[in-house]
Amino acid sequence: MQTIMIVEDDPKISKHLQDYIEKYGYQVAFVTDFERIMDVFQNSKPDLVLLDINLPSYDGYYWCRQIRKESTCPVIFISARTGEMDQVMALENGGDDFITKPFSAEIVMAKIRSQLRRAYGEYAQDVKERFLEVEGLKLLPERLELTFAGKDTFLSKKEADIIETIMNRYPRVAGREDLLEKLWDDQTYVDENTLNVNITRVRKKLQSIGIEDGVETVRGVGYRLKSMLNEE
């Protein structure tokens, strides 16, 4: 059963959506504490998110960016905002579609089913899933999944981007500038420590599937994936 996550601070609208979505056989996860949206997301692992823009504390654009750090699941914005720029910002911040309030529940369901088909169903079947493999280490970027010797681990979006870049460069060195360009756009300032923190996380994920010291530091240049041929 696929899960739809509802992020809507109007309880009447949230309940209306929940009832309608469940009627069509989907499971629903909804948020009550709007400071802990990512906790609900990580625990429920939804297949699609319905996301309002006007939310307490942080707006929907912010939460969509946080979701995109961890997942490529479809995100549909639902908002009373009708301006063209609002829709542009929704798409620019990682959204896949936009529905204006007041809305027809049938239209919402049609868009949910459309996005699910594109991401997981009949429209996605003809698309060959992308993967990278180096010496038995296999990365599935769309699933954010890494496997080695029968073990697997899930990755954040940034962790997957780092591993993908390093695997693509193997056995050469992936430069620090290459990694920064892959991870962050020119509008975001990133200090050296931010990349170091993410490399540390990648090393821990590799360690969890049996690869010790999986990423070598090449001083003054960047990082290189360690050969797994000597691993037991």
mmCIF file of C-alpha atoms in Angstrom:
data_model
loop_
_atom_site.group_PDB
_atom_site.id
_atom_site.type_symbol
_atom_site.label_atom_id
_atom_site.label_comp_id
_atom_site.label_asym_id
_atom_site.label_seq_id
_atom_site.Cartn_x
_atom_site.Cartn_y
_atom_site.Cartn_z
ATOM 1 C CA MET A 1 0.000 0.000 0.000
ATOM 2 C CA GLN A 2 1.442 3.362 -1.042
ATOM 3 C CA THR A 3 1.679 6.153 1.534
ATOM 4 C CA ILE A 4 0.682 9.778 0.966
ATOM 5 C CA MET A 5 1.985 12.325 3.478
ATOM 6 C CA ILE A 6 -0.191 15.385 4.106
ATOM 7 C CA VAL A 7 1.470 18.575 5.371
ATOM 8 C CA GLU A 8 -1.447 20.967 5.939
ATOM 9 C CA ASP A 9 -2.045 23.103 9.046
ATOM 10 C CA ASP A 10 -5.794 23.528 8.474
ATOM 11 C CA PRO A 11 -7.249 20.450 10.245
ATOM 12 C CA LYS A 12 -10.472 20.527 8.210
ATOM 13 C CA ILE A 13 -8.608 20.470 4.895
ATOM 14 C CA SER A 14 -6.184 17.843 6.205
ATOM 15 C CA LYS A 15 -9.068 15.586 7.330
ATOM 16 C CA HIS A 16 -10.922 16.096 4.048
ATOM 17 C CA LEU A 17 -7.833 15.051 2.082
ATOM 18 C CA GLN A 18 -7.172 12.108 4.389
ATOM 19 C CA ASP A 19 -10.704 10.723 4.050
ATOM 20 C CA TYR A 20 -10.687 11.059 0.278
ATOM 21 C CA ILE A 21 -7.209 9.565 -0.207
ATOM 22 C CA GLU A 22 -7.933 6.610 2.090
ATOM 23 C CA LYS A 23 -11.144 5.937 0.165
ATOM 24 C CA TYR A 24 -8.966 5.170 -2.859
ATOM 25 C CA GLY A 25 -6.901 2.632 -0.933
ATOM 26 C CA TYR A 26 -3.839 4.686 0.004
ATOM 27 C CA GLN A 27 -2.302 4.950 3.444
ATOM 28 C CA VAL A 28 -2.023 8.452 4.904
ATOM 29 C CA ALA A 29 0.636 9.991 7.136
ATOM 30 C CA PHE A 30 -0.125 13.482 8.410
ATOM 31 C CA VAL A 31 1.689 16.090 10.454
ATOM 32 C CA THR A 32 0.443 17.568 13.735
ATOM 33 C CA ASP A 33 3.717 19.050 15.002
ATOM 34 C CA PHE A 34 5.003 21.365 12.288
ATOM 35 C CA GLU A 35 8.446 21.602 13.880
ATOM 36 C CA ARG A 36 8.945 17.870 13.217
ATOM 37 C CA ILE A 37 7.901 17.475 9.600
ATOM 38 C CA MET A 38 11.117 15.653 8.675
ATOM 39 C CA ASP A 39 10.660 13.218 11.566
ATOM 40 C CA VAL A 40 7.273 12.214 10.154
ATOM 41 C CA PHE A 41 8.779 11.992 6.668
ATOM 42 C CA GLN A 42 11.655 9.766 7.783
ATOM 43 C CA ASN A 43 9.388 7.502 9.835
ATOM 44 C CA SER A 44 6.603 7.099 7.266
ATOM 45 C CA LYS A 45 8.794 7.039 4.104
ATOM 46 C CA PRO A 46 5.935 8.350 1.939
ATOM 47 C CA ASP A 47 5.615 7.681 -1.774
ATOM 48 C CA LEU A 48 4.255 11.207 -2.327
ATOM 49 C CA VAL A 49 3.891 14.413 -0.284
ATOM 50 C CA LEU A 50 1.054 16.955 -0.399
ATOM 51 C CA LEU A 51 2.571 20.172 0.915
ATOM 52 C CA ASP A 52 1.012 23.503 1.827
ATOM 53 C CA ILE A 53 3.083 26.683 1.460
ATOM 54 C CA ASN A 54 1.785 28.725 4.418
ATOM 55 C CA LEU A 55 2.884 26.732 7.466
ATOM 56 C CA PRO A 56 3.918 27.632 11.036
ATOM 57 C CA SER A 57 7.604 28.542 11.543
ATOM 58 C CA TYR A 58 8.935 27.602 8.098
ATOM 59 C CA ASP A 59 7.097 27.678 4.780
ATOM 60 C CA GLY A 60 6.535 24.802 2.382
ATOM 61 C CA TYR A 61 9.419 25.876 0.145
ATOM 62 C CA TYR A 62 11.819 25.309 3.047
ATOM 63 C CA TRP A 63 10.379 21.872 3.845
ATOM 64 C CA CYS A 64 10.471 20.828 0.207
ATOM 65 C CA ARG A 65 14.191 21.624 0.121
ATOM 66 C CA GLN A 66 14.704 19.490 3.242
ATOM 67 C CA ILE A 67 12.802 16.603 1.635
ATOM 68 C CA ARG A 68 14.920 16.905 -1.501
ATOM 69 C CA LYS A 69 18.060 16.384 0.574
ATOM 70 C CA GLU A 70 16.796 12.883 1.340
ATOM 71 C CA SER A 71 14.359 11.797 -1.332
ATOM 72 C CA THR A 72 13.211 12.184 -4.930
ATOM 73 C CA CYS A 73 9.587 11.233 -4.132
ATOM 74 C CA PRO A 74 6.937 13.398 -5.851
ATOM 75 C CA VAL A 75 5.908 16.580 -4.005
ATOM 76 C CA ILE A 76 2.657 18.348 -4.897
ATOM 77 C CA PHE A 77 2.135 21.818 -3.453
ATOM 78 C CA ILE A 78 -1.413 22.748 -2.407
ATOM 79 C CA SER A 79 -1.882 26.430 -1.618
ATOM 80 C CA ALA A 80 -4.296 29.336 -1.568
ATOM 81 C CA ARG A 81 -1.576 31.371 -3.256
ATOM 82 C CA THR A 82 -2.471 31.814 -6.908
ATOM 83 C CA GLY A 83 0.356 34.012 -8.156
ATOM 84 C CA GLU A 84 2.530 32.884 -11.032
ATOM 85 C CA MET A 85 5.685 33.477 -8.963
ATOM 86 C CA ASP A 86 4.383 31.218 -6.183
ATOM 87 C CA GLN A 87 4.049 28.369 -8.657
ATOM 88 C CA VAL A 88 7.478 29.104 -10.111
ATOM 89 C CA MET A 89 9.032 29.070 -6.625
ATOM 90 C CA ALA A 90 7.291 25.788 -5.806
ATOM 91 C CA LEU A 91 8.866 24.138 -8.851
ATOM 92 C CA GLU A 92 12.238 25.829 -8.332
ATOM 93 C CA ASN A 93 12.369 24.549 -4.744
ATOM 94 C CA GLY A 94 11.851 20.933 -5.775
ATOM 95 C CA GLY A 95 8.092 20.549 -6.251
ATOM 96 C CA ASP A 96 6.592 18.448 -9.056
ATOM 97 C CA ASP A 97 3.124 19.998 -9.336
ATOM 98 C CA PHE A 98 0.937 22.774 -7.904
ATOM 99 C CA ILE A 99 -2.759 22.797 -6.951
ATOM 100 C CA THR A 100 -4.566 25.994 -5.925
ATOM 101 C CA LYS A 101 -7.197 26.231 -3.181
ATOM 102 C CA PRO A 102 -10.109 25.820 -3.224
ATOM 103 C CA PHE A 103 -9.575 22.529 -5.016
ATOM 104 C CA SER A 104 -11.571 19.607 -6.316
ATOM 105 C CA ALA A 105 -10.757 16.375 -4.466
ATOM 106 C CA GLU A 106 -11.042 14.544 -7.791
ATOM 107 C CA ILE A 107 -8.374 16.786 -9.308
ATOM 108 C CA VAL A 108 -6.108 16.141 -6.315
ATOM 109 C CA MET A 109 -6.541 12.382 -6.713
ATOM 110 C CA ALA A 110 -5.929 12.565 -10.460
ATOM 111 C CA LYS A 111 -2.684 14.453 -9.895
ATOM 112 C CA ILE A 112 -1.629 12.050 -7.120
ATOM 113 C CA ARG A 113 -2.204 9.035 -9.364
ATOM 114 C CA SER A 114 -0.415 10.741 -12.255
ATOM 115 C CA GLN A 115 2.677 11.507 -10.167
ATOM 116 C CA LEU A 116 2.727 7.985 -8.692
ATOM 117 C CA ARG A 117 2.539 6.460 -12.190
ATOM 118 C CA ARG A 118 5.377 8.657 -13.373
ATOM 119 C CA ALA A 119 7.549 7.847 -10.373
ATOM 120 C CA TYR A 120 6.785 4.175 -9.767
ATOM 121 C CA GLY A 121 4.101 2.810 -12.073
ATOM 122 C CA GLU A 122 3.217 2.166 -15.668
ATOM 123 C CA TYR A 123 4.896 5.293 -17.028
ATOM 124 C CA ALA A 124 8.099 4.471 -15.171
ATOM 125 C CA GLN A 125 8.363 0.859 -16.342
ATOM 126 C CA ASP A 126 9.964 1.702 -19.675
ATOM 127 C CA VAL A 127 12.654 3.801 -18.000
ATOM 128 C CA LYS A 128 15.709 1.716 -17.217
ATOM 129 C CA GLU A 129 16.768 2.305 -13.635
ATOM 130 C CA ARG A 130 20.151 3.953 -13.419
ATOM 131 C CA PHE A 131 22.894 2.350 -11.337
ATOM 132 C CA LEU A 132 26.655 2.509 -10.861
ATOM 133 C CA GLU A 133 28.842 -0.425 -9.879
ATOM 134 C CA VAL A 134 32.520 -0.503 -8.911
ATOM 135 C CA GLU A 135 34.164 -3.704 -7.667
ATOM 136 C CA GLY A 136 30.916 -5.037 -6.204
ATOM 137 C CA LEU A 137 29.806 -1.717 -4.692
ATOM 138 C CA LYS A 138 26.465 -0.809 -6.280
ATOM 139 C CA LEU A 139 24.700 2.547 -6.068
ATOM 140 C CA LEU A 140 21.048 3.004 -7.028
ATOM 141 C CA PRO A 141 20.780 6.834 -7.150
ATOM 142 C CA GLU A 142 17.012 7.018 -7.620
ATOM 143 C CA ARG A 143 16.438 4.729 -4.623
ATOM 144 C CA LEU A 144 19.191 6.388 -2.557
ATOM 145 C CA GLU A 145 20.448 2.871 -1.822
ATOM 146 C CA LEU A 146 23.969 1.449 -1.612
ATOM 147 C CA THR A 147 24.789 -2.280 -1.544
ATOM 148 C CA PHE A 148 27.925 -4.379 -1.099
ATOM 149 C CA ALA A 149 28.456 -8.084 -0.372
ATOM 150 C CA GLY A 150 24.813 -8.694 0.496
ATOM 151 C CA LYS A 151 24.519 -5.689 2.804
ATOM 152 C CA ASP A 152 22.677 -2.471 2.009
ATOM 153 C CA THR A 153 22.195 0.977 3.465
ATOM 154 C CA PHE A 154 20.055 3.996 2.629
ATOM 155 C CA LEU A 155 21.577 7.381 1.897
ATOM 156 C CA SER A 156 20.604 11.013 2.091
ATOM 157 C CA LYS A 157 20.512 12.868 -1.227
ATOM 158 C CA LYS A 158 23.845 14.581 -0.524
ATOM 159 C CA GLU A 159 25.491 11.294 0.492
ATOM 160 C CA ALA A 160 24.287 9.695 -2.739
ATOM 161 C CA ASP A 161 25.600 12.641 -4.773
ATOM 162 C CA ILE A 162 29.036 12.370 -3.133
ATOM 163 C CA ILE A 163 29.275 8.608 -3.684
ATOM 164 C CA GLU A 164 28.051 8.941 -7.270
ATOM 165 C CA THR A 165 30.720 11.538 -8.040
ATOM 166 C CA ILE A 166 33.498 9.504 -6.417
ATOM 167 C CA MET A 167 32.382 6.293 -8.151
ATOM 168 C CA ASN A 168 32.228 8.042 -11.524
ATOM 169 C CA ARG A 169 35.815 9.240 -11.059
ATOM 170 C CA TYR A 170 37.168 5.876 -9.808
ATOM 171 C CA PRO A 171 40.062 5.008 -9.785
ATOM 172 C CA ARG A 172 40.899 8.675 -10.287
ATOM 173 C CA VAL A 173 40.536 11.340 -7.632
ATOM 174 C CA ALA A 174 37.331 13.343 -7.354
ATOM 175 C CA GLY A 175 38.378 16.947 -6.770
ATOM 176 C CA ARG A 176 36.886 18.977 -3.956
ATOM 177 C CA GLU A 177 35.613 21.514 -6.478
ATOM 178 C CA ASP A 178 33.894 18.720 -8.444
ATOM 179 C CA LEU A 179 32.104 17.592 -5.296
ATOM 180 C CA LEU A 180 31.068 21.099 -4.288
ATOM 181 C CA GLU A 181 29.748 21.794 -7.786
ATOM 182 C CA LYS A 182 27.707 18.567 -7.657
ATOM 183 C CA LEU A 183 26.279 19.268 -4.219
ATOM 184 C CA TRP A 184 25.605 22.992 -4.063
ATOM 185 C CA ASP A 185 24.688 25.677 -6.558
ATOM 186 C CA ASP A 186 26.443 29.023 -6.890
ATOM 187 C CA GLN A 187 23.822 30.765 -4.742
ATOM 188 C CA THR A 188 24.755 28.829 -1.613
ATOM 189 C CA TYR A 189 27.915 29.546 0.357
ATOM 190 C CA VAL A 190 29.556 26.363 1.615
ATOM 191 C CA ASP A 191 32.646 26.319 3.797
ATOM 192 C CA GLU A 192 35.253 23.561 3.709
ATOM 193 C CA ASN A 193 33.971 22.000 6.909
ATOM 194 C CA THR A 194 30.554 21.289 5.364
ATOM 195 C CA LEU A 195 32.069 18.976 2.755
ATOM 196 C CA ASN A 196 34.243 17.334 5.420
ATOM 197 C CA VAL A 197 31.164 16.557 7.511
ATOM 198 C CA ASN A 198 29.406 14.969 4.544
ATOM 199 C CA ILE A 199 32.488 12.905 3.636
ATOM 200 C CA THR A 200 32.560 11.614 7.233
ATOM 201 C CA ARG A 201 28.931 10.543 6.897
ATOM 202 C CA VAL A 202 29.707 8.748 3.634
ATOM 203 C CA ARG A 203 32.576 6.883 5.299
ATOM 204 C CA LYS A 204 30.228 5.738 8.077
ATOM 205 C CA LYS A 205 27.671 4.502 5.549
ATOM 206 C CA LEU A 206 30.378 2.536 3.717
ATOM 207 C CA GLN A 207 31.571 1.135 7.050
ATOM 208 C CA SER A 208 28.023 -0.022 7.837
ATOM 209 C CA ILE A 209 28.099 -2.317 4.775
ATOM 210 C CA GLY A 210 31.556 -3.681 5.508
ATOM 211 C CA ILE A 211 33.918 -1.268 3.756
ATOM 212 C CA GLU A 212 36.439 0.188 6.195
ATOM 213 C CA ASP A 213 38.144 3.481 5.294
ATOM 214 C CA GLY A 214 36.214 3.449 2.027
ATOM 215 C CA VAL A 215 37.088 7.004 0.992
ATOM 216 C CA GLU A 216 40.738 8.045 0.871
ATOM 217 C CA THR A 217 41.772 11.676 1.299
ATOM 218 C CA VAL A 218 44.265 12.887 -1.301
ATOM 219 C CA ARG A 219 45.790 15.964 0.278
ATOM 220 C CA GLY A 220 45.307 19.178 -1.632
ATOM 221 C CA VAL A 221 43.275 17.471 -4.343
ATOM 222 C CA GLY A 222 40.163 15.659 -3.148
ATOM 223 C CA TYR A 223 38.912 12.151 -2.438
ATOM 224 C CA ARG A 224 39.197 8.713 -3.991
ATOM 225 C CA LEU A 225 37.182 5.543 -3.537
ATOM 226 C CA LYS A 226 39.266 2.798 -1.954
ATOM 227 C CA SER A 227 39.640 -0.449 -3.913
ATOM 228 C CA MET A 228 37.367 -3.159 -2.504
ATOM 229 C CA LEU A 229 39.345 -6.041 -4.063
ATOM 230 C CA ASN A 230 41.170 -6.696 -0.806
ATOM 231 C CA GLU A 231 38.009 -6.709 1.295
ATOM 232 C CA GLU A 232 37.070 -10.040 2.830
#
